[in-house]
Structure formats: structure tokens, C-alpha cells
Amino acid sequence: MPTRRIVAATLAALLACSPGFAQDNAPAAKSAPPELTLAHCIARALQRNFDLEISAYAPQIAQDSIETAKATLDPTLSLTSTRSFTQQPSSLSTLDGSAAPTSDSTTTRLAVNQRIATGATVGLSTRLSRSSNNSSFNILNPAYNADATLSVNQPLLRGFGSAVTRAGIERAKIGLQRAHLDYKTSALNVIQSTENAYYNLAFAREQLSVRNFSFALANRLFEEAKIRRDTGVATNLDVLTAEVGVANARRNVILAEQSVKDRQDALLALIGQFELDAPLGAVRFTEFSEATPVFASSCLLAKQNQPDYLSAQAAIDQLRLDLNVAKNAKLPTLGLGGALGYNGRQRSAEAAYRQIPDGDGYTWQVDLSLSVPLGFRGDRAAYRQSLATLNREQVRLRQIEQNIEVQVRSAVRSVETNLESVRIAAFAAKLSEQQYELEKARFDAGQSTSRRVLEAQNDLETARVNELQARVSLHAAVAALHRIEGSSLQRYAVTLP
């Protein structure tokens, strides 16, 4: 197209005459970095983004919370040993068998206790004691006593049942699910931010090209005005006006260069760590090739995939567990305990343990305990708090569901609006191009001035910038819709750990 050839030629002339620009691009001429695709940027961001790296610790912490909760059902090993010695100053009876009775005893106890799913505590213990004295009546001196005991203590009301006993474990498991959902939220946010940063950089670079071209035209008008003044066709005011145009165009170039650098830093901060001076290859706009979104399908996707919504549902499951525990805590403490033990007594420890299976010596015990706090005021208040918290979060979940519908409606509408905006902006740019061509033809025929040609060119470049901005807005709207749907991971074939 003639206009594009003119634009390219003018811009090439400007670049050739701009030493600073040539110096800035000298390294790129030696080894230009490869084209940077959006998919590559997202892959780098998911690997090296700080926010995502920070979020990755949450599942690890949640996993250990499960182990901490399970530890309440782990067996506990205990070992105690006691040594005592007693000497009386005198005997109180001839039956003491000594004028100054003495006794020496050593007791060692080994026990294993474990809490099981029903809430009961099961214990298995063994004890070995050695006793000796100076009585002449003892048959065994020293005497070894050994026993083995099995005990069970089962709560019958408060603390009864696996639902209460395993509530902490189930809550921690749900916490792990929520941690993964939070990590997914961070990943979706990083993808959306990377998409926006990528297209913002593409826009900034395209805008810089537009500003450089306008600067070239302003310089051409300035030179033409000076020539016309020297020939008496133009005045000093015309030259001054053209010079002001050069200054304004140069200012726009400087601002556009700053915008490019800022957008590059923003993208580099998302896809790397401390790599702000790394070169970035060419970026480009991609054409929108998806079908026009439909509210019903997008809303269904959002409710199925939106991690914030799913996390809120999981939080309610946790609160239901808390409510169940609080309800159980309103009951009195009623415990049933039982123990059965066998023992042996011999001159040696080994003989005493060998005697235990014979069953000649045994003990058993059954106990029932009841504890009732008068009024249950604290437990009932805790139950009411748990119930109110659950009801509050259920209302909050309904609010989130409505917000999702509102956000999806707005996002779908935004995509539809920006699709039409891109079409209109492209049509406006086409009309501005035709307007420029007509004005340029009039200039070539001597029926117009370079100033009017420049005005037409400025209108054309403004239309082109507007078209670029419309495309950026469309991509941002699409990214926002995919973020709400939670479908960005599927679009880029991302599998989270």
C-alpha cells in the first residue's frame, strides 16, 4: 500500500539520522534476541515468579499440618524407674524379723499407650520390681515381681466416636485442598498479569514506532517551513509553529521510550528474578480467534474451576467439622475404663516373667467416671459461636456465587464490547489512511500544504494508536474472563504440582 511504503521510508530515514537511536540498537544488530512468545513468557513466569514461589510453600505447610493432626493417634512409649531404700531405727514387733528393719526396692515400668479412632485410649504395660529386706521370715529375698497389664479407657459421651477423634485430621486434609486452591489462585493471577504485561509491552513498542514516525514528519515540516520562508512563501510564524511541532513530537517520543522501558521492566519482573537488564525479543499481538463467549457456559466454568469459590466451599466443610466437635463438647464426660493384668513372683526376673502365662496371679479392674460442668455455659457458648461462624460463611459463599455471576456477566460483556471496538477502531484507521492519501495527493498537486498533510498524518497515527489500544483492551478483557472462569491453566496446558 502506498501509505505504508511512505511510512516505512520516512521512519527508516529518521532512524538513519538519529545517532542516539542507532547507538541504542547497536547491540541488537549484533545479536537480536529471538522472538518472545506469550506462551514462553507464561512458562517462565510459572517457573520463576516470586509470588508463585512464595505460594508454593503453603501446600508444604498444610501437608505437615496433616502429619501433626495424625500424631495425636500415634502410640506413646514411656519408661519409668524408681529406686528406694528404707531403714527403721528399731523394730516395733517380733514379726519384723529384725531389730532394725531395712528394705530396698527397685521398680521399672514400660508402657505403650495409643489413642484409637473411637476416642478410647488403649495401654499395654509391664512392670518389674525387685524388693529385699533383712527380715528372717521372708521366703523370697530378694523377691522379683513382674506383671503385664492391658487397659482400656473409653469415653462414652464427650469425645466418643471417630467423627470427633478424627476431626482434626479431616480438617487438616481439607486445609491441604485449600492450600492447593490458593496456589492455583496465585498461578491464575500470575498468568493474567503476564498476559497483560506482554500485550502492554507490545502496545508500547508499537506506539513508539508511531511516535518516531510523527517526529520524522514534524522534522520534515520544519525543514519545509524554513525553505518556504527563505523563498518568501512562509513567515517566521510558520517556522516557529513547525518548530513547536518538532518539540512536541520529540516529547512524545521520549515519553513513549519511557513507557517501553517501564513495560519491559514490568514483564521481566513477572517472568524472572533480578533479570531487569535481560534483553527481550520481539513481541506481537495475536489475533482473537476464539468464539464469542456465552454467559451460561462461562458461568458454569467459573463455578466449577474458580479456586476462590471452591476454597470457600471447603472452608464450610471445615466449619461443619468444628460444629460437630463443639456439639459433642456440650455432653458430660462419662468414661468407662477396664484393666486386666497377670503377674508372677519368683527369685529372679526371668522366672517371674515365665510365671505370668500360668495365670496364677492376676488382677482386674473396672471403673466408671462422670464429670458434669454445672450449666455448660462455656461449651454452649462455644457451640453457638461455631454455629454462627458456619452460618456466616454460608452467607458469604452465596455472596461469592452472586459475585461470580456479576463478574462473568461483566467480563463477557467486556469481551463483546471490545470486539466491536476493535472493528470500529480498525475501520476508523482505514478511513484515516484514505484521508491521508487524499490530502497527500492534493499536496502533490500543489493544492495543499505540508502542514495540512501533517495534520492528516497525525490523525492517521492517532487512529492507529487507538486501534492498538483497542486490541490491548480486548486481550485484557479475554484474559480477565479466562481468569474468572479459571480456564487459563487449560488454555496454556499448565499442570500444577
Coordinates of C-alpha atoms in Angstrom, one line a residue:
M1 CA 0.0 0.0 0.0
P2 CA 1.5 3.5 -0.9
T3 CA 0.9 5.0 2.5
R4 CA 2.7 2.2 4.3
R5 CA 5.6 2.5 1.9
I6 CA 5.8 6.2 2.7
V7 CA 5.6 5.5 6.4
A8 CA 8.4 2.9 6.2
A9 CA 10.6 5.1 4.1
T10 CA 10.2 8.1 6.4
L11 CA 10.8 6.1 9.6
A12 CA 13.9 4.5 8.0
A13 CA 15.2 7.9 7.2
L14 CA 14.6 9.1 10.8
L15 CA 16.4 6.1 12.3
A16 CA 19.3 6.6 10.0
C17 CA 19.7 10.2 11.1
S18 CA 19.3 9.6 14.8
P19 CA 22.7 8.8 16.4
G20 CA 21.2 8.0 19.8
F21 CA 18.7 5.6 18.4
A22 CA 21.4 3.9 16.3
Q23 CA 23.6 3.5 19.4
D24 CA 20.8 2.1 21.4
N25 CA 20.1 -0.6 18.8
A26 CA 23.8 -1.4 18.1
P27 CA 23.9 -4.4 20.4
A28 CA 20.6 -5.7 18.9
A29 CA 22.1 -5.5 15.4
K30 CA 24.9 -7.8 16.5
S31 CA 22.7 -10.5 18.1
A32 CA 19.0 -9.8 18.2
P33 CA 17.2 -11.8 20.8
P34 CA 14.7 -14.4 19.5
E35 CA 11.0 -13.6 19.3
L36 CA 9.4 -13.8 22.7
T37 CA 6.0 -15.6 22.6
L38 CA 3.3 -15.2 25.2
A39 CA 3.4 -19.0 25.9
H40 CA 7.1 -18.8 26.6
C41 CA 6.6 -15.8 29.0
I42 CA 3.9 -17.7 30.9
A43 CA 6.1 -20.8 31.2
R44 CA 8.9 -18.6 32.6
A45 CA 6.6 -16.9 35.0
L46 CA 5.2 -20.1 36.4
Q47 CA 8.8 -21.3 37.0
R48 CA 10.4 -18.1 38.4
N49 CA 7.8 -15.7 39.6
F50 CA 8.3 -14.6 43.2
D51 CA 4.5 -14.6 44.1
L52 CA 4.2 -18.2 42.9
E53 CA 7.3 -19.3 44.6
I54 CA 6.0 -17.9 47.9
S55 CA 2.6 -19.5 47.4
A56 CA 4.3 -22.9 46.8
Y57 CA 5.2 -23.2 50.5
A58 CA 1.5 -23.2 51.6
P59 CA 0.8 -26.8 50.4
Q60 CA 4.0 -28.0 52.1
I61 CA 3.0 -26.4 55.4
A62 CA -0.6 -27.8 55.0
Q63 CA 0.8 -31.3 54.4
D64 CA 2.8 -31.2 57.6
S65 CA -0.4 -30.0 59.4
I66 CA -1.9 -33.3 58.4
E67 CA 1.0 -35.2 59.9
T68 CA 0.7 -33.1 63.1
A69 CA -3.0 -34.0 63.4
K70 CA -2.3 -37.7 62.8
A71 CA 0.3 -37.6 65.5
T72 CA -2.5 -37.4 68.1
L73 CA -3.2 -41.1 67.3
D74 CA 0.4 -42.2 67.4
P75 CA 1.5 -44.6 70.2
T76 CA 3.4 -43.2 73.1
L77 CA 6.2 -45.1 74.8
S78 CA 7.0 -44.4 78.4
L79 CA 9.7 -45.8 80.7
T80 CA 10.0 -45.1 84.4
S81 CA 12.3 -46.5 87.0
T82 CA 12.3 -45.9 90.8
R83 CA 14.8 -46.9 93.5
S84 CA 14.0 -46.6 97.2
F85 CA 15.7 -47.7 100.4
T86 CA 14.3 -47.5 104.0
Q87 CA 15.8 -48.3 107.3
Q88 CA 13.9 -48.2 110.6
P89 CA 15.7 -47.2 113.8
S90 CA 14.1 -50.1 115.7
S91 CA 11.7 -52.9 115.4
L92 CA 8.1 -52.5 116.5
S93 CA 7.2 -56.2 116.5
T94 CA 9.0 -59.5 116.7
L95 CA 7.3 -60.3 113.4
D96 CA 9.6 -57.8 111.7
G97 CA 12.3 -60.4 111.8
S98 CA 15.0 -57.9 112.6
A99 CA 15.9 -55.5 115.3
A100 CA 16.4 -52.7 112.8
P101 CA 14.3 -53.5 109.7
T102 CA 15.6 -52.4 106.3
S103 CA 14.0 -52.6 102.9
D104 CA 15.5 -52.0 99.4
S105 CA 13.3 -51.9 96.3
T106 CA 13.7 -51.1 92.6
T107 CA 10.8 -50.7 90.2
T108 CA 10.9 -50.3 86.4
R109 CA 7.8 -49.8 84.3
L110 CA 7.5 -49.8 80.5
A111 CA 4.2 -48.8 78.9
V112 CA 2.8 -48.2 75.4
N113 CA -0.4 -46.1 75.1
Q114 CA -2.3 -45.3 71.9
R115 CA -5.5 -43.4 71.2
I116 CA -7.7 -45.1 68.7
A117 CA -10.5 -43.8 66.3
T118 CA -13.3 -44.4 68.8
G119 CA -11.7 -42.0 71.2
A120 CA -10.5 -44.8 73.6
T121 CA -7.0 -45.0 75.0
V122 CA -5.5 -48.5 74.9
G123 CA -2.5 -49.2 77.0
L124 CA -0.2 -52.1 77.4
S125 CA 2.4 -52.1 80.2
T126 CA 4.8 -54.3 82.1
R127 CA 6.4 -53.7 85.4
L128 CA 9.3 -55.4 87.1
S129 CA 10.1 -54.8 90.8
R130 CA 12.9 -56.1 93.0
S131 CA 12.5 -56.0 96.7
S132 CA 14.7 -57.2 99.6
N133 CA 14.9 -56.7 103.3
N134 CA 16.7 -58.1 106.3
S135 CA 13.7 -59.9 107.8
S136 CA 14.4 -63.5 108.7
F137 CA 10.8 -64.5 107.9
N138 CA 10.9 -63.8 104.1
I139 CA 10.8 -66.8 101.9
L140 CA 11.9 -64.9 98.8
N141 CA 14.7 -62.4 99.5
P142 CA 15.2 -60.8 97.2
A143 CA 11.8 -61.2 95.5
Y144 CA 11.1 -60.3 91.9
N145 CA 7.5 -59.2 90.9
A146 CA 6.6 -59.0 87.2
D147 CA 3.3 -58.1 85.6
A148 CA 1.7 -57.4 82.2
T149 CA -1.4 -55.3 82.1
L150 CA -3.8 -54.3 79.3
S151 CA -6.0 -51.3 80.0
V152 CA -8.8 -49.5 78.0
N153 CA -10.4 -46.2 78.8
Q154 CA -13.3 -45.3 76.5
P155 CA -15.3 -42.0 76.7
L156 CA -19.0 -42.8 76.2
L157 CA -20.3 -39.2 75.7
R158 CA -17.9 -36.4 75.3
G159 CA -15.0 -37.4 73.0
F160 CA -16.8 -40.5 71.7
G161 CA -16.6 -41.7 68.1
S162 CA -14.4 -41.4 65.1
A163 CA -16.1 -38.3 63.9
V164 CA -14.8 -36.3 66.9
T165 CA -11.5 -38.1 67.2
R166 CA -10.5 -37.7 63.5
A167 CA -12.0 -34.2 63.1
G168 CA -8.6 -32.6 63.4
I169 CA -7.2 -34.9 60.7
E170 CA -10.1 -34.3 58.3
R171 CA -9.8 -30.6 58.9
A172 CA -6.1 -30.7 58.1
K173 CA -6.8 -32.6 54.9
I174 CA -9.3 -30.0 53.8
G175 CA -6.7 -27.4 54.7
L176 CA -4.4 -29.1 52.2
Q177 CA -7.0 -28.9 49.5
R178 CA -7.5 -25.2 50.2
A179 CA -3.7 -24.6 50.1
H180 CA -3.6 -26.2 46.6
L181 CA -6.6 -24.0 45.6
D182 CA -4.8 -20.9 46.9
Y183 CA -1.7 -21.9 44.9
K184 CA -4.0 -22.3 41.8
T185 CA -5.3 -18.8 42.5
S186 CA -1.7 -17.4 42.5
A187 CA -1.0 -19.2 39.3
L188 CA -4.1 -17.8 37.6
N189 CA -3.2 -14.3 38.8
V190 CA 0.4 -14.7 37.5
I191 CA -0.9 -15.9 34.1
Q192 CA -3.3 -12.9 33.8
S193 CA -0.7 -10.4 34.9
T194 CA 1.8 -11.9 32.4
E195 CA -0.7 -11.7 29.6
N196 CA -1.5 -8.1 30.4
A197 CA 2.2 -7.2 30.7
Y198 CA 3.1 -8.9 27.4
Y199 CA 0.4 -7.1 25.4
N200 CA 1.2 -3.8 27.2
L201 CA 4.8 -4.1 26.1
A202 CA 3.6 -4.9 22.5
F203 CA 1.5 -1.8 22.6
A204 CA 4.3 0.4 24.0
R205 CA 6.7 -0.7 21.3
E206 CA 4.1 -0.1 18.5
Q207 CA 3.3 3.2 20.0
L208 CA 7.0 4.2 20.0
S209 CA 7.1 3.4 16.3
V210 CA 4.1 5.7 15.7
R211 CA 5.7 8.5 17.8
N212 CA 9.0 8.2 15.9
F213 CA 7.2 8.4 12.6
S214 CA 5.3 11.5 13.8
F215 CA 8.6 13.0 14.9
A216 CA 10.0 12.4 11.4
L217 CA 7.1 14.2 9.8
A218 CA 7.4 17.1 12.2
N219 CA 11.1 17.5 11.2
R220 CA 10.1 17.4 7.5
L221 CA 7.5 20.1 8.1
F222 CA 10.1 22.2 10.0
E223 CA 12.6 22.0 7.1
E224 CA 10.0 22.7 4.6
A225 CA 8.8 25.8 6.5
K226 CA 12.4 27.2 6.6
I227 CA 12.8 26.7 2.9
R228 CA 9.5 28.4 2.2
R229 CA 10.4 31.3 4.5
D230 CA 13.7 31.7 2.6
T231 CA 11.8 31.9 -0.7
G232 CA 9.2 34.3 0.8
V233 CA 6.3 32.0 0.7
A234 CA 6.1 31.4 4.5
T235 CA 6.6 33.6 7.5
N236 CA 8.6 33.3 10.7
L237 CA 5.4 32.4 12.5
D238 CA 5.1 29.3 10.2
V239 CA 8.6 28.3 11.1
L240 CA 8.0 28.8 14.8
T241 CA 4.8 26.8 14.6
A242 CA 6.7 24.0 12.9
E243 CA 9.5 24.1 15.5
V244 CA 6.9 23.8 18.3
G245 CA 5.6 20.7 16.5
V246 CA 9.1 19.2 16.5
A247 CA 9.4 19.8 20.2
N248 CA 6.1 18.3 21.0
A249 CA 6.8 15.3 18.8
R250 CA 10.2 14.8 20.4
R251 CA 8.5 14.9 23.8
N252 CA 6.1 12.2 22.7
V253 CA 9.0 10.1 21.6
I254 CA 10.7 10.4 25.0
L255 CA 7.5 9.5 26.9
A256 CA 7.0 6.5 24.6
E257 CA 10.6 5.4 25.2
Q258 CA 10.0 5.6 28.9
S259 CA 6.8 3.6 28.6
V260 CA 8.6 0.9 26.7
K261 CA 11.3 0.6 29.4
D262 CA 8.6 0.6 32.1
R263 CA 6.6 -2.1 30.4
Q264 CA 9.8 -4.2 29.8
D265 CA 10.6 -4.0 33.5
A266 CA 7.1 -5.0 34.4
L267 CA 7.2 -8.1 32.2
L268 CA 10.7 -9.0 33.3
A269 CA 9.7 -8.7 37.0
L270 CA 6.9 -11.3 36.3
I271 CA 9.0 -13.8 34.3
G272 CA 12.3 -13.7 36.2
Q273 CA 14.2 -12.8 39.3
F274 CA 16.7 -10.0 39.3
E275 CA 16.9 -10.1 35.4
L276 CA 15.8 -6.5 34.7
D277 CA 18.6 -5.9 32.3
A278 CA 17.9 -9.1 30.3
P279 CA 17.1 -8.4 26.6
L280 CA 13.6 -9.1 25.5
G281 CA 12.9 -10.3 21.9
A282 CA 10.1 -9.1 19.7
V283 CA 6.6 -9.3 21.0
R284 CA 3.5 -9.2 18.9
F285 CA -0.3 -9.1 19.1
T286 CA -2.1 -12.3 18.4
E287 CA -5.4 -12.3 16.5
F288 CA -8.5 -13.1 18.5
S289 CA -9.7 -16.4 17.1
E290 CA -12.0 -17.7 19.9
A291 CA -15.7 -17.9 19.7
T292 CA -17.8 -15.2 21.3
P293 CA -18.2 -16.1 24.9
V294 CA -21.6 -17.2 26.2
F295 CA -22.7 -16.3 29.8
A296 CA -24.2 -19.6 30.7
S297 CA -21.1 -21.7 29.8
S298 CA -18.7 -19.2 31.2
C299 CA -20.6 -19.0 34.5
L300 CA -20.7 -22.8 34.7
L301 CA -16.9 -23.0 34.2
A302 CA -16.3 -20.3 36.8
K303 CA -18.3 -22.2 39.4
Q304 CA -16.5 -25.5 38.5
N305 CA -13.0 -24.1 38.4
Q306 CA -12.9 -20.8 40.3
P307 CA -10.4 -21.6 43.2
D308 CA -11.8 -18.8 45.4
Y309 CA -15.3 -20.3 45.2
L310 CA -14.1 -23.9 45.7
S311 CA -11.9 -22.7 48.7
A312 CA -15.0 -21.1 50.3
Q313 CA -16.9 -24.4 49.9
A314 CA -14.0 -26.3 51.5
A315 CA -13.9 -23.7 54.4
I316 CA -17.6 -24.5 55.1
D317 CA -16.7 -28.2 55.3
Q318 CA -14.1 -27.4 57.9
L319 CA -16.6 -25.3 59.9
R320 CA -19.0 -28.2 59.8
L321 CA -16.4 -30.4 61.4
D322 CA -15.8 -27.7 64.0
L323 CA -19.5 -27.5 64.7
N324 CA -19.7 -31.3 65.2
V325 CA -16.8 -31.2 67.7
A326 CA -18.4 -28.2 69.5
K327 CA -21.8 -30.1 69.7
N328 CA -20.1 -33.1 71.2
A329 CA -18.3 -30.9 73.7
K330 CA -21.7 -30.0 75.2
L331 CA -22.0 -33.5 76.6
P332 CA -20.9 -34.6 80.0
T333 CA -17.7 -36.5 80.4
L334 CA -18.6 -40.1 81.0
G335 CA -15.7 -42.6 80.9
L336 CA -15.6 -46.4 81.2
G337 CA -12.3 -48.0 82.0
G338 CA -11.1 -51.5 82.4
A339 CA -7.8 -53.3 83.1
L340 CA -6.7 -56.9 83.2
G341 CA -3.2 -57.9 84.4
Y342 CA -1.3 -61.0 85.2
N343 CA 1.7 -61.2 87.5
G344 CA 4.4 -63.5 88.7
R345 CA 6.7 -63.6 91.7
Q346 CA 10.0 -65.5 91.9
R347 CA 13.6 -65.3 93.0
S348 CA 14.7 -64.0 89.6
A349 CA 13.3 -61.6 87.0
E350 CA 13.3 -64.3 84.3
A351 CA 11.4 -66.8 86.5
A352 CA 8.9 -64.2 87.4
Y353 CA 8.1 -63.4 83.7
R354 CA 7.9 -67.1 82.9
Q355 CA 5.2 -67.5 85.6
I356 CA 2.9 -64.8 84.1
P357 CA 1.4 -67.1 81.4
D358 CA 0.3 -69.6 84.1
G359 CA -2.4 -67.2 85.2
D360 CA -2.0 -68.0 88.8
G361 CA -1.7 -64.3 89.7
Y362 CA -3.9 -61.7 88.2
T363 CA -5.8 -58.5 88.8
W364 CA -8.8 -56.9 87.1
Q365 CA -10.4 -53.5 87.4
V366 CA -13.5 -51.7 86.0
D367 CA -14.2 -48.1 86.6
L368 CA -16.8 -45.6 85.6
S369 CA -16.3 -41.8 85.9
L370 CA -18.7 -38.9 85.3
S371 CA -17.9 -35.2 85.1
V372 CA -20.6 -32.7 84.6
P373 CA -19.9 -28.9 84.4
L374 CA -22.7 -27.1 86.1
G375 CA -24.6 -25.1 83.4
F376 CA -22.3 -26.0 80.5
R377 CA -22.1 -22.2 79.9
G378 CA -18.7 -22.2 78.2
D379 CA -19.3 -25.2 76.0
R380 CA -22.7 -23.9 74.9
A381 CA -21.3 -20.5 74.1
A382 CA -18.5 -22.2 72.0
Y383 CA -21.2 -24.2 70.2
R384 CA -23.2 -21.0 69.4
Q385 CA -20.0 -19.4 68.1
S386 CA -19.3 -22.3 65.8
L387 CA -22.9 -22.3 64.5
A388 CA -22.8 -18.6 63.9
T389 CA -19.5 -18.8 62.1
L390 CA -20.8 -21.6 59.9
N391 CA -24.0 -19.6 59.0
R392 CA -21.9 -16.5 58.3
E393 CA -19.6 -18.4 55.9
Q394 CA -22.6 -20.0 54.1
V395 CA -24.0 -16.5 53.5
R396 CA -20.6 -15.4 52.3
L397 CA -20.5 -18.3 49.9
R398 CA -23.8 -17.2 48.4
Q399 CA -22.3 -13.7 48.1
I400 CA -19.3 -15.1 46.3
E401 CA -21.6 -17.1 44.0
Q402 CA -23.5 -14.0 43.1
N403 CA -20.3 -12.0 42.6
I404 CA -19.1 -14.7 40.2
E405 CA -22.3 -14.3 38.1
V406 CA -21.8 -10.5 38.1
Q407 CA -18.2 -10.7 37.2
V408 CA -18.8 -13.2 34.4
R409 CA -21.6 -11.1 33.0
S410 CA -19.3 -8.0 33.1
A411 CA -16.4 -10.0 31.6
V412 CA -18.5 -11.4 28.8
R413 CA -19.9 -8.0 28.1
S414 CA -16.4 -6.5 28.1
V415 CA -15.2 -9.0 25.5
E416 CA -18.2 -8.4 23.3
T417 CA -17.8 -4.6 23.6
N418 CA -14.0 -4.7 22.9
L419 CA -14.5 -7.0 19.9
E420 CA -16.8 -4.3 18.4
S421 CA -14.4 -1.6 19.5
V422 CA -11.5 -3.3 17.6
R423 CA -13.7 -3.5 14.5
I424 CA -14.6 0.2 14.7
A425 CA -11.1 1.3 15.5
A426 CA -9.7 -0.7 12.5
F427 CA -12.4 0.9 10.3
A428 CA -11.5 4.3 11.6
A429 CA -7.8 3.7 10.9
K430 CA -8.7 2.7 7.4
L431 CA -10.7 5.8 6.8
S432 CA -7.9 8.0 8.3
E433 CA -5.5 6.3 5.9
Q434 CA -7.7 7.1 3.0
Q435 CA -8.0 10.7 4.2
Y436 CA -4.2 10.9 4.4
E437 CA -3.8 9.6 0.9
L438 CA -6.3 12.2 -0.5
E439 CA -4.5 15.0 1.4
K440 CA -1.1 13.8 0.1
A441 CA -2.4 13.7 -3.4
R442 CA -3.7 17.3 -3.1
F443 CA -0.2 18.3 -1.7
D444 CA 1.5 16.6 -4.7
A445 CA -0.9 18.6 -7.0
G446 CA 0.0 21.9 -5.2
Q447 CA -3.5 22.2 -3.7
S448 CA -2.5 21.7 -0.1
T449 CA 0.3 22.5 2.4
S450 CA 2.7 20.2 4.3
R451 CA 1.0 21.4 7.5
R452 CA -2.3 20.0 6.4
V453 CA -0.6 16.8 5.3
L454 CA 1.0 16.6 8.7
E455 CA -2.4 17.1 10.4
A456 CA -3.9 14.3 8.3
Q457 CA -0.9 12.1 9.2
N458 CA -1.3 12.9 12.9
D459 CA -5.0 11.9 12.6
L460 CA -3.9 8.7 11.0
E461 CA -1.4 7.9 13.7
T462 CA -3.9 8.7 16.4
A463 CA -6.3 6.3 14.8
R464 CA -3.6 3.7 14.7
V465 CA -2.8 4.2 18.3
N466 CA -6.5 3.9 19.1
E467 CA -6.6 0.7 17.2
L468 CA -3.7 -0.7 19.1
Q469 CA -5.3 0.4 22.4
A470 CA -8.5 -1.4 21.4
R471 CA -6.6 -4.6 20.7
V472 CA -4.8 -4.3 24.1
S473 CA -8.2 -3.8 25.8
L474 CA -9.6 -6.8 24.0
H475 CA -6.8 -9.1 25.1
A476 CA -7.1 -7.8 28.7
A477 CA -10.8 -8.5 28.6
V478 CA -10.2 -12.0 27.4
A479 CA -7.6 -12.6 30.0
A480 CA -9.9 -11.4 32.7
L481 CA -12.7 -13.7 31.5
H482 CA -10.4 -16.7 31.5
R483 CA -9.2 -15.7 35.0
I484 CA -12.8 -15.7 36.3
E485 CA -13.5 -19.0 34.5
G486 CA -10.4 -20.5 36.0
S487 CA -9.6 -21.8 32.5
S488 CA -6.2 -20.2 31.9
L489 CA -4.3 -23.3 33.0
Q490 CA -6.1 -25.4 30.4
R491 CA -5.5 -22.8 27.7
Y492 CA -1.8 -23.0 28.2
A493 CA -1.7 -26.7 29.1
V494 CA -0.3 -26.0 32.6
T495 CA -0.2 -28.8 35.1
L496 CA 0.3 -27.6 38.7
P497 CA 2.2 -29.7 41.2

